[in-house]
PDB file of C-alpha atoms in Angstrom:
ATOM      1  CA  UNK A  16      66.448-171.012  92.685  1.00  0.00           C
ATOM      2  CA  UNK A  17      68.171-168.540  90.392  1.00  0.00           C
ATOM      3  CA  UNK A  18      68.189-165.034  88.985  1.00  0.00           C
ATOM      4  CA  UNK A  19      67.359-164.216  85.383  1.00  0.00           C
ATOM      5  CA  UNK A  20      69.861-165.724  82.960  1.00  0.00           C
ATOM      6  CA  UNK A  21      70.290-163.760  79.729  1.00  0.00           C
ATOM      7  CA  UNK A  22      70.266-166.081  76.722  1.00  0.00           C
ATOM      8  CA  UNK A  23      70.667-163.353  74.115  1.00  0.00           C
ATOM      9  CA  UNK A  24      69.622-159.783  73.427  1.00  0.00           C
ATOM     10  CA  UNK A  25      66.641-159.050  75.748  1.00  0.00           C
ATOM     11  CA  UNK A  26      65.841-162.743  76.154  1.00  0.00           C
ATOM     12  CA  UNK A  27      66.004-164.393  79.569  1.00  0.00           C
ATOM     13  CA  UNK A  28      65.041-167.491  81.524  1.00  0.00           C
ATOM     14  CA  UNK A  29      64.470-167.879  85.252  1.00  0.00           C
ATOM     15  CA  UNK A  30      64.414-171.238  86.993  1.00  0.00           C
ATOM     16  CA  UNK A  31      62.147-171.672  90.018  1.00  0.00           C
ATOM     17  CA  UNK A  32      62.544-174.140  92.846  1.00  0.00           C
ATOM     18  CA  UNK A  33      58.912-175.305  92.994  1.00  0.00           C
ATOM     19  CA  UNK A  34      58.520-178.001  90.336  1.00  0.00           C
ATOM     20  CA  UNK A  35      61.915-176.810  89.005  1.00  0.00           C
ATOM     21  CA  UNK A  36      60.014-174.949  86.299  1.00  0.00           C
ATOM     22  CA  UNK A  37      61.431-172.420  83.842  1.00  0.00           C
ATOM     23  CA  UNK A  38      59.843-169.090  82.933  1.00  0.00           C
ATOM     24  CA  UNK A  39      60.974-167.239  79.813  1.00  0.00           C
ATOM     25  CA  UNK A  40      60.979-163.517  79.067  1.00  0.00           C
ATOM     26  CA  UNK A  41      61.445-161.858  75.668  1.00  0.00           C
ATOM     27  CA  UNK A  42      61.369-158.070  75.361  1.00  0.00           C
ATOM     28  CA  UNK A  43      60.738-156.065  72.195  1.00  0.00           C
ATOM     29  CA  UNK A  44      60.096-152.413  71.463  1.00  0.00           C
ATOM     30  CA  UNK A  45      56.321-152.973  71.823  1.00  0.00           C
ATOM     31  CA  UNK A  46      56.417-154.871  75.107  1.00  0.00           C
ATOM     32  CA  UNK A  47      57.390-158.094  76.828  1.00  0.00           C
ATOM     33  CA  UNK A  48      56.353-161.697  76.211  1.00  0.00           C
ATOM     34  CA  UNK A  49      56.350-164.281  79.016  1.00  0.00           C
ATOM     35  CA  UNK A  50      56.697-168.009  78.424  1.00  0.00           C
ATOM     36  CA  UNK A  51      54.707-169.918  81.099  1.00  0.00           C
ATOM     37  CA  UNK A  52      53.396-168.433  84.346  1.00  0.00           C
ATOM     38  CA  UNK A  53      53.976-170.985  87.160  1.00  0.00           C
ATOM     39  CA  UNK A  54      51.345-172.724  89.271  1.00  0.00           C
ATOM     40  CA  UNK A  55      49.635-170.268  91.635  1.00  0.00           C
ATOM     41  CA  UNK A  56      48.568-166.649  91.939  1.00  0.00           C
ATOM     42  CA  UNK A  57      51.326-165.920  94.453  1.00  0.00           C
ATOM     43  CA  UNK A  58      53.970-167.448  92.208  1.00  0.00           C
ATOM     44  CA  UNK A  59      52.755-165.426  89.214  1.00  0.00           C
ATOM     45  CA  UNK A  60      52.780-162.222  91.300  1.00  0.00           C
ATOM     46  CA  UNK A  61      56.393-163.042  92.154  1.00  0.00           C
ATOM     47  CA  UNK A  62      57.240-163.435  88.468  1.00  0.00           C
ATOM     48  CA  UNK A  63      55.684-160.074  87.621  1.00  0.00           C
ATOM     49  CA  UNK A  64      57.639-158.354  90.388  1.00  0.00           C
ATOM     50  CA  UNK A  65      60.884-159.913  89.219  1.00  0.00           C
ATOM     51  CA  UNK A  66      60.183-158.884  85.627  1.00  0.00           C
ATOM     52  CA  UNK A  67      59.653-155.305  86.819  1.00  0.00           C
ATOM     53  CA  UNK A  68      63.118-155.370  88.407  1.00  0.00           C
ATOM     54  CA  UNK A  69      64.590-156.335  85.046  1.00  0.00           C
ATOM     55  CA  UNK A  70      62.666-154.181  82.546  1.00  0.00           C
ATOM     56  CA  UNK A  71      60.096-151.399  82.349  1.00  0.00           C
ATOM     57  CA  UNK A  72      58.455-153.023  79.329  1.00  0.00           C
ATOM     58  CA  UNK A  73      54.816-153.983  79.970  1.00  0.00           C
ATOM     59  CA  UNK A  74      53.956-157.663  79.697  1.00  0.00           C
ATOM     60  CA  UNK A  75      51.642-157.757  76.693  1.00  0.00           C
ATOM     61  CA  UNK A  76      51.785-161.437  75.759  1.00  0.00           C
ATOM     62  CA  UNK A  77      51.788-164.736  77.633  1.00  0.00           C
ATOM     63  CA  UNK A  78      52.484-168.033  75.878  1.00  0.00           C
ATOM     64  CA  UNK A  79      51.856-171.418  77.484  1.00  0.00           C
ATOM     65  CA  UNK A  80      54.059-174.242  76.231  1.00  0.00           C
ATOM     66  CA  UNK A  81      51.334-176.755  77.173  1.00  0.00           C
ATOM     67  CA  UNK A  82      48.340-177.088  79.480  1.00  0.00           C
ATOM     68  CA  UNK A  83      49.819-178.447  82.710  1.00  0.00           C
ATOM     69  CA  UNK A  84      49.158-176.482  85.882  1.00  0.00           C
ATOM     70  CA  UNK A  85      52.789-175.726  86.771  1.00  0.00           C
ATOM     71  CA  UNK A  86      53.064-173.789  83.483  1.00  0.00           C
ATOM     72  CA  UNK A  87      49.617-172.178  83.201  1.00  0.00           C
ATOM     73  CA  UNK A  88      47.761-171.562  86.459  1.00  0.00           C
ATOM     74  CA  UNK A  89      49.451-168.175  86.910  1.00  0.00           C
ATOM     75  CA  UNK A  90      47.862-166.797  83.723  1.00  0.00           C
ATOM     76  CA  UNK A  91      45.091-164.837  85.447  1.00  0.00           C
ATOM     77  CA  UNK A  92      47.648-162.618  87.218  1.00  0.00           C
ATOM     78  CA  UNK A  93      48.879-161.217  83.903  1.00  0.00           C
ATOM     79  CA  UNK A  94      45.812-159.023  83.468  1.00  0.00           C
ATOM     80  CA  UNK A  95      47.303-156.742  80.808  1.00  0.00           C
ATOM     81  CA  UNK A  96      48.536-159.571  78.602  1.00  0.00           C
ATOM     82  CA  UNK A  97      46.907-161.578  75.825  1.00  0.00           C
ATOM     83  CA  UNK A  98      47.349-165.310  76.343  1.00  0.00           C
ATOM     84  CA  UNK A  99      48.305-167.787  73.629  1.00  0.00           C
ATOM     85  CA  UNK A 100      48.301-171.581  73.490  1.00  0.00           C
ATOM     86  CA  UNK A 101      47.843-174.346  70.959  1.00  0.00           C
ATOM     87  CA  UNK A 102      44.149-175.164  70.588  1.00  0.00           C
ATOM     88  CA  UNK A 103      44.448-178.611  72.198  1.00  0.00           C
ATOM     89  CA  UNK A 104      46.275-177.115  75.172  1.00  0.00           C
ATOM     90  CA  UNK A 105      43.610-174.444  75.640  1.00  0.00           C
ATOM     91  CA  UNK A 106      40.877-177.109  75.640  1.00  0.00           C
ATOM     92  CA  UNK A 107      42.827-179.313  78.051  1.00  0.00           C
ATOM     93  CA  UNK A 108      43.403-176.441  80.480  1.00  0.00           C
ATOM     94  CA  UNK A 109      39.674-175.622  80.474  1.00  0.00           C
ATOM     95  CA  UNK A 110      38.731-179.263  81.087  1.00  0.00           C
ATOM     96  CA  UNK A 111      41.493-180.640  83.270  1.00  0.00           C
ATOM     97  CA  UNK A 112      42.413-177.533  85.259  1.00  0.00           C
ATOM     98  CA  UNK A 113      39.241-177.401  87.389  1.00  0.00           C
ATOM     99  CA  UNK A 114      39.349-181.190  87.801  1.00  0.00           C
ATOM    100  CA  UNK A 115      42.882-180.986  89.194  1.00  0.00           C
ATOM    101  CA  UNK A 116      41.848-178.238  91.607  1.00  0.00           C
ATOM    102  CA  UNK A 117      38.928-180.355  92.801  1.00  0.00           C
ATOM    103  CA  UNK A 118      41.308-183.278  93.305  1.00  0.00           C
ATOM    104  CA  UNK A 119      43.601-181.191  95.514  1.00  0.00           C
ATOM    105  CA  UNK A 120      40.631-179.850  97.489  1.00  0.00           C
ATOM    106  CA  UNK A 121      39.368-183.380  98.080  1.00  0.00           C
ATOM    107  CA  UNK A 122      42.860-184.738  98.802  1.00  0.00           C
ATOM    108  CA  UNK A 123      44.670-182.066 100.835  1.00  0.00           C
ATOM    109  CA  UNK A 124      47.535-184.329 101.885  1.00  0.00           C
ATOM    110  CA  UNK A 125      50.866-184.750 100.072  1.00  0.00           C
ATOM    111  CA  UNK A 126      50.623-185.665  96.394  1.00  0.00           C
ATOM    112  CA  UNK A 127      52.377-188.932  95.577  1.00  0.00           C
ATOM    113  CA  UNK A 128      53.345-187.487  92.197  1.00  0.00           C
ATOM    114  CA  UNK A 129      55.057-184.527  93.907  1.00  0.00           C
ATOM    115  CA  UNK A 130      56.073-185.741  97.383  1.00  0.00           C
ATOM    116  CA  UNK A 131      58.464-182.821  97.838  1.00  0.00           C
ATOM    117  CA  UNK A 132      55.682-180.225  97.453  1.00  0.00           C
ATOM    118  CA  UNK A 133      54.101-179.148 100.793  1.00  0.00           C
ATOM    119  CA  UNK A 134      50.306-179.594 101.083  1.00  0.00           C
ATOM    120  CA  UNK A 135      49.793-175.880 101.686  1.00  0.00           C
ATOM    121  CA  UNK A 136      51.236-175.133  98.236  1.00  0.00           C
ATOM    122  CA  UNK A 137      48.880-177.656  96.657  1.00  0.00           C
ATOM    123  CA  UNK A 138      46.062-175.857  98.465  1.00  0.00           C
ATOM    124  CA  UNK A 139      47.191-172.638  96.760  1.00  0.00           C
ATOM    125  CA  UNK A 140      47.048-174.440  93.411  1.00  0.00           C
ATOM    126  CA  UNK A 141      43.474-175.479  94.210  1.00  0.00           C
ATOM    127  CA  UNK A 142      42.474-171.914  95.125  1.00  0.00           C
ATOM    128  CA  UNK A 143      44.065-170.138  92.143  1.00  0.00           C
ATOM    129  CA  UNK A 144      41.746-168.381  89.691  1.00  0.00           C
ATOM    130  CA  UNK A 145      41.737-169.977  86.250  1.00  0.00           C
ATOM    131  CA  UNK A 146      41.011-168.087  83.031  1.00  0.00           C
ATOM    132  CA  UNK A 147      40.413-169.208  79.471  1.00  0.00           C
ATOM    133  CA  UNK A 148      43.117-168.752  76.844  1.00  0.00           C
ATOM    134  CA  UNK A 149      42.510-165.652  74.699  1.00  0.00           C
ATOM    135  CA  UNK A 150      44.137-166.799  71.474  1.00  0.00           C
ATOM    136  CA  UNK A 151      44.581-170.288  70.075  1.00  0.00           C
ATOM    137  CA  UNK A 152      46.183-171.673  66.934  1.00  0.00           C
ATOM    138  CA  UNK A 153      46.553-175.067  65.266  1.00  0.00           C
ATOM    139  CA  UNK A 154      50.067-175.217  63.820  1.00  0.00           C
ATOM    140  CA  UNK A 155      51.833-171.853  63.843  1.00  0.00           C
ATOM    141  CA  UNK A 156      51.516-168.283  65.055  1.00  0.00           C
ATOM    142  CA  UNK A 157      53.833-165.268  64.893  1.00  0.00           C
ATOM    143  CA  UNK A 158      53.757-162.576  67.576  1.00  0.00           C
ATOM    144  CA  UNK A 159      55.186-159.189  66.614  1.00  0.00           C
ATOM    145  CA  UNK A 160      57.032-157.577  69.523  1.00  0.00           C
ATOM    146  CA  UNK A 161      57.784-154.424  67.526  1.00  0.00           C
ATOM    147  CA  UNK A 162      61.427-154.785  66.544  1.00  0.00           C
ATOM    148  CA  UNK A 163      61.521-158.584  66.687  1.00  0.00           C
ATOM    149  CA  UNK A 164      59.204-161.549  66.342  1.00  0.00           C
ATOM    150  CA  UNK A 165      58.499-164.706  68.318  1.00  0.00           C
ATOM    151  CA  UNK A 166      57.302-167.823  66.513  1.00  0.00           C
ATOM    152  CA  UNK A 167      54.945-170.373  68.091  1.00  0.00           C
ATOM    153  CA  UNK A 168      55.067-173.834  66.499  1.00  0.00           C
ATOM    154  CA  UNK A 169      53.094-177.004  67.162  1.00  0.00           C
ATOM    155  CA  UNK A 170      55.166-179.769  65.598  1.00  0.00           C
ATOM    156  CA  UNK A 171      53.153-182.746  66.837  1.00  0.00           C
ATOM    157  CA  UNK A 172      52.178-184.570  70.007  1.00  0.00           C
ATOM    158  CA  UNK A 173      54.580-185.750  72.673  1.00  0.00           C
ATOM    159  CA  UNK A 174      54.388-184.736  76.306  1.00  0.00           C
ATOM    160  CA  UNK A 175      50.807-183.679  75.456  1.00  0.00           C
ATOM    161  CA  UNK A 176      48.816-183.083  72.273  1.00  0.00           C
ATOM    162  CA  UNK A 177      49.229-179.315  72.669  1.00  0.00           C
ATOM    163  CA  UNK A 178      52.998-178.853  73.015  1.00  0.00           C
ATOM    164  CA  UNK A 179      54.334-175.551  71.668  1.00  0.00           C
ATOM    165  CA  UNK A 180      57.830-174.601  70.624  1.00  0.00           C
ATOM    166  CA  UNK A 181      58.500-170.884  71.303  1.00  0.00           C
ATOM    167  CA  UNK A 182      61.244-169.671  68.970  1.00  0.00           C
ATOM    168  CA  UNK A 183      63.152-166.380  69.254  1.00  0.00           C
ATOM    169  CA  UNK A 184      64.932-166.466  65.890  1.00  0.00           C
ATOM    170  CA  UNK A 185      67.207-163.444  66.230  1.00  0.00           C
ATOM    171  CA  UNK A 186      68.997-164.949  69.249  1.00  0.00           C
ATOM    172  CA  UNK A 187      68.680-168.660  68.314  1.00  0.00           C
ATOM    173  CA  UNK A 188      66.692-169.498  71.478  1.00  0.00           C
ATOM    174  CA  UNK A 189      64.063-172.234  71.703  1.00  0.00           C
ATOM    175  CA  UNK A 190      61.678-172.629  74.639  1.00  0.00           C
ATOM    176  CA  UNK A 191      60.509-176.232  74.220  1.00  0.00           C
ATOM    177  CA  UNK A 192      58.395-176.801  77.328  1.00  0.00           C
ATOM    178  CA  UNK A 193      58.261-180.395  78.548  1.00  0.00           C
ATOM    179  CA  UNK A 194      59.096-181.890  75.165  1.00  0.00           C
ATOM    180  CA  UNK A 195      62.573-181.864  76.718  1.00  0.00           C
ATOM    181  CA  UNK A 196      63.572-182.077  80.371  1.00  0.00           C
ATOM    182  CA  UNK A 197      67.035-181.643  81.854  1.00  0.00           C
ATOM    183  CA  UNK A 198      66.619-182.178  85.588  1.00  0.00           C
ATOM    184  CA  UNK A 199      64.587-185.400  85.275  1.00  0.00           C
ATOM    185  CA  UNK A 200      63.548-187.913  82.655  1.00  0.00           C
ATOM    186  CA  UNK A 201      60.831-186.745  80.235  1.00  0.00           C
ATOM    187  CA  UNK A 202      57.436-187.006  81.884  1.00  0.00           C
ATOM    188  CA  UNK A 203      54.918-189.487  80.497  1.00  0.00           C
ATOM    189  CA  UNK A 204      51.511-188.664  81.950  1.00  0.00           C
ATOM    190  CA  UNK A 205      48.049-189.958  81.193  1.00  0.00           C
ATOM    191  CA  UNK A 206      47.824-187.353  78.414  1.00  0.00           C
ATOM    192  CA  UNK A 207      51.168-188.165  76.767  1.00  0.00           C
ATOM    193  CA  UNK A 208      51.808-189.625  73.319  1.00  0.00           C
ATOM    194  CA  UNK A 209      54.824-191.919  73.690  1.00  0.00           C
ATOM    195  CA  UNK A 210      54.626-193.389  70.188  1.00  0.00           C
ATOM    196  CA  UNK A 211      54.475-189.963  68.506  1.00  0.00           C
ATOM    197  CA  UNK A 212      56.944-188.147  70.751  1.00  0.00           C
ATOM    198  CA  UNK A 213      60.116-189.277  68.896  1.00  0.00           C
ATOM    199  CA  UNK A 214      58.877-187.948  65.548  1.00  0.00           C
ATOM    200  CA  UNK A 215      57.874-184.660  67.151  1.00  0.00           C
ATOM    201  CA  UNK A 216      61.236-184.158  68.825  1.00  0.00           C
ATOM    202  CA  UNK A 217      62.970-185.040  65.545  1.00  0.00           C
ATOM    203  CA  UNK A 218      61.126-182.115  63.954  1.00  0.00           C
ATOM    204  CA  UNK A 219      62.405-179.883  66.765  1.00  0.00           C
ATOM    205  CA  UNK A 220      65.954-181.114  66.167  1.00  0.00           C
ATOM    206  CA  UNK A 221      65.598-180.262  62.508  1.00  0.00           C
ATOM    207  CA  UNK A 222      65.257-176.594  63.464  1.00  0.00           C
ATOM    208  CA  UNK A 223      68.242-176.441  65.824  1.00  0.00           C
ATOM    209  CA  UNK A 224      71.623-175.065  64.837  1.00  0.00           C
ATOM    210  CA  UNK A 225      74.835-176.153  66.519  1.00  0.00           C
ATOM    211  CA  UNK A 226      74.728-172.990  68.640  1.00  0.00           C
ATOM    212  CA  UNK A 227      71.012-173.075  69.537  1.00  0.00           C
ATOM    213  CA  UNK A 228      70.104-172.520  73.174  1.00  0.00           C
ATOM    214  CA  UNK A 229      67.265-174.828  74.199  1.00  0.00           C
ATOM    215  CA  UNK A 230      65.218-174.072  77.315  1.00  0.00           C
ATOM    216  CA  UNK A 231      63.494-177.188  78.677  1.00  0.00           C
ATOM    217  CA  UNK A 232      60.351-177.022  80.764  1.00  0.00           C
ATOM    218  CA  UNK A 233      62.374-178.082  83.795  1.00  0.00           C
ATOM    219  CA  UNK A 234      66.086-177.846  84.472  1.00  0.00           C
ATOM    220  CA  UNK A 235      69.114-176.131  82.974  1.00  0.00           C
ATOM    221  CA  UNK A 236      69.423-174.716  79.475  1.00  0.00           C
ATOM    222  CA  UNK A 237      70.772-177.325  77.037  1.00  0.00           C
ATOM    223  CA  UNK A 238      72.068-177.555  73.483  1.00  0.00           C
ATOM    224  CA  UNK A 239      71.127-179.484  70.353  1.00  0.00           C
ATOM    225  CA  UNK A 240      73.399-182.381  71.271  1.00  0.00           C
ATOM    226  CA  UNK A 241      71.529-182.895  74.551  1.00  0.00           C
ATOM    227  CA  UNK A 242      68.210-182.890  72.698  1.00  0.00           C
ATOM    228  CA  UNK A 243      69.508-185.472  70.202  1.00  0.00           C
ATOM    229  CA  UNK A 244      70.629-187.741  73.032  1.00  0.00           C
ATOM    230  CA  UNK A 245      67.266-187.500  74.785  1.00  0.00           C
ATOM    231  CA  UNK A 246      65.516-188.113  71.467  1.00  0.00           C
ATOM    232  CA  UNK A 247      67.345-191.456  71.188  1.00  0.00           C
ATOM    233  CA  UNK A 248      65.929-192.529  74.554  1.00  0.00           C
ATOM    234  CA  UNK A 249      62.447-191.360  73.586  1.00  0.00           C
ATOM    235  CA  UNK A 250      62.778-193.437  70.430  1.00  0.00           C
ATOM    236  CA  UNK A 251      63.907-196.459  72.411  1.00  0.00           C
ATOM    237  CA  UNK A 252      60.804-196.218  74.602  1.00  0.00           C
ATOM    238  CA  UNK A 253      58.491-195.996  71.586  1.00  0.00           C
ATOM    239  CA  UNK A 254      60.236-198.817  69.717  1.00  0.00           C
ATOM    240  CA  UNK A 255      60.247-201.069  72.794  1.00  0.00           C
ATOM    241  CA  UNK A 256      56.529-200.563  73.354  1.00  0.00           C
ATOM    242  CA  UNK A 257      55.796-201.284  69.693  1.00  0.00           C
ATOM    243  CA  UNK A 258      58.119-204.288  69.652  1.00  0.00           C
ATOM    244  CA  UNK A 259      56.600-205.841  72.744  1.00  0.00           C
ATOM    245  CA  UNK A 260      53.129-205.327  71.362  1.00  0.00           C
ATOM    246  CA  UNK A 261      54.030-206.794  67.960  1.00  0.00           C
ATOM    247  CA  UNK A 262      55.465-209.862  69.699  1.00  0.00           C
ATOM    248  CA  UNK A 263      52.114-210.508  71.362  1.00  0.00           C
ATOM    249  CA  UNK A 264      53.248-209.371  74.806  1.00  0.00           C
ATOM    250  CA  UNK A 265      50.343-208.555  77.108  1.00  0.00           C
ATOM    251  CA  UNK A 266      50.133-205.190  78.837  1.00  0.00           C
ATOM    252  CA  UNK A 267      50.879-206.840  82.178  1.00  0.00           C
ATOM    253  CA  UNK A 268      53.959-208.519  80.741  1.00  0.00           C
ATOM    254  CA  UNK A 269      55.092-205.292  79.104  1.00  0.00           C
ATOM    255  CA  UNK A 270      54.853-203.507  82.456  1.00  0.00           C
ATOM    256  CA  UNK A 271      57.185-206.166  83.880  1.00  0.00           C
ATOM    257  CA  UNK A 272      59.755-205.602  81.118  1.00  0.00           C
ATOM    258  CA  UNK A 273      63.018-204.197  82.493  1.00  0.00           C
ATOM    259  CA  UNK A 274      65.096-203.085  79.505  1.00  0.00           C
ATOM    260  CA  UNK A 275      64.208-199.371  79.364  1.00  0.00           C
ATOM    261  CA  UNK A 276      66.227-196.123  79.304  1.00  0.00           C
ATOM    262  CA  UNK A 277      64.521-195.056  82.543  1.00  0.00           C
ATOM    263  CA  UNK A 278      62.958-196.969  85.488  1.00  0.00           C
ATOM    264  CA  UNK A 279      59.661-198.654  84.622  1.00  0.00           C
ATOM    265  CA  UNK A 280      57.982-196.810  87.499  1.00  0.00           C
ATOM    266  CA  UNK A 281      58.574-193.662  85.458  1.00  0.00           C
ATOM    267  CA  UNK A 282      57.343-195.268  82.242  1.00  0.00           C
ATOM    268  CA  UNK A 283      54.163-197.040  83.345  1.00  0.00           C
ATOM    269  CA  UNK A 284      51.915-194.424  81.734  1.00  0.00           C
ATOM    270  CA  UNK A 285      53.992-194.564  78.556  1.00  0.00           C
ATOM    271  CA  UNK A 286      53.386-198.307  78.246  1.00  0.00           C
ATOM    272  CA  UNK A 287      49.697-197.977  79.056  1.00  0.00           C
ATOM    273  CA  UNK A 288      49.216-195.113  76.612  1.00  0.00           C
ATOM    274  CA  UNK A 289      51.084-196.954  73.883  1.00  0.00           C
ATOM    275  CA  UNK A 290      48.974-200.064  74.321  1.00  0.00           C
ATOM    276  CA  UNK A 291      45.799-197.956  74.269  1.00  0.00           C
ATOM    277  CA  UNK A 292      46.752-196.802  70.778  1.00  0.00           C
ATOM    278  CA  UNK A 293      47.935-200.187  69.527  1.00  0.00           C
ATOM    279  CA  UNK A 294      45.037-202.196  70.952  1.00  0.00           C
ATOM    280  CA  UNK A 295      45.007-205.693  72.378  1.00  0.00           C
ATOM    281  CA  UNK A 296      48.078-207.550  71.051  1.00  0.00           C
ATOM    282  CA  UNK A 297      47.482-210.554  68.875  1.00  0.00           C
ATOM    283  CA  UNK A 298      48.966-213.865  69.841  1.00  0.00           C
ATOM    284  CA  UNK A 299      52.125-214.463  67.800  1.00  0.00           C
ATOM    285  CA  UNK A 300      51.729-217.112  65.099  1.00  0.00           C
ATOM    286  CA  UNK A 301      54.333-219.429  63.613  1.00  0.00           C
ATOM    287  CA  UNK A 302      54.947-219.047  59.885  1.00  0.00           C
ATOM    288  CA  UNK A 303      53.342-221.730  57.747  1.00  0.00           C
ATOM    289  CA  UNK A 304      55.804-224.323  56.484  1.00  0.00           C
ATOM    290  CA  UNK A 305      56.370-224.298  52.749  1.00  0.00           C
ATOM    291  CA  UNK A 306      56.212-227.339  50.497  1.00  0.00           C
ATOM    292  CA  UNK A 307      58.810-230.070  50.876  1.00  0.00           C
TER     293      UNK A 307
END
């Protein structure tokens, strides 16, 4: 879809057509760090070749922003690199990755979730070698690239429970994975945390300067103002779910609610996940009348 876009000194992003996913590259005196690796072996081989056209630095580190296949399944191709992910993401990749591959093997036709993706590409996803993450962390990790550092931060749950913010401090660049999306609404899957997401993104916003460059998991590079605007919509979703539940609205009724920032078809999992956390709503009760 695009060539490498330089975001600052030796820091780039490349946007790929399939799943409209972004791959980051940060180069230091000791080697290169890659942020996310795409969805198949062939796609990861392509990334490596395109990195080689840009720099002679060996890829020594791979960081996954979260566990989903379009960001992680290419890991095995980076044989000379150590892989890093938040501990929940590493566990989710080990558990859910093979299950997704089995699903695509058993269902070779078009995927309703990705109708634009040809079945033969999904077959490649199913056939890609998966490897375990080498290095995990709970909250924070610093990777020394020689003459610069990259910070990995887990600020809470949102898109998943293993979302990682990849910060390149010297150029004010933030790779935020799918905590933010530009080319579509934020994605609420069956492993999302809609009620916690607003607080997590608020913590991200607290780190951003007015000139910060924010790389979403999908879509064009954005700024802090874009993130603040999307955070308002994420907050509206969480508050609406909580409000409906507090009012005694059933799950079925909540799914029929229409006043959302995005179409309800996109938010069904958000409502279901929110109600899972909040439990069965109580019937609303009238306040007792006082004396007199």
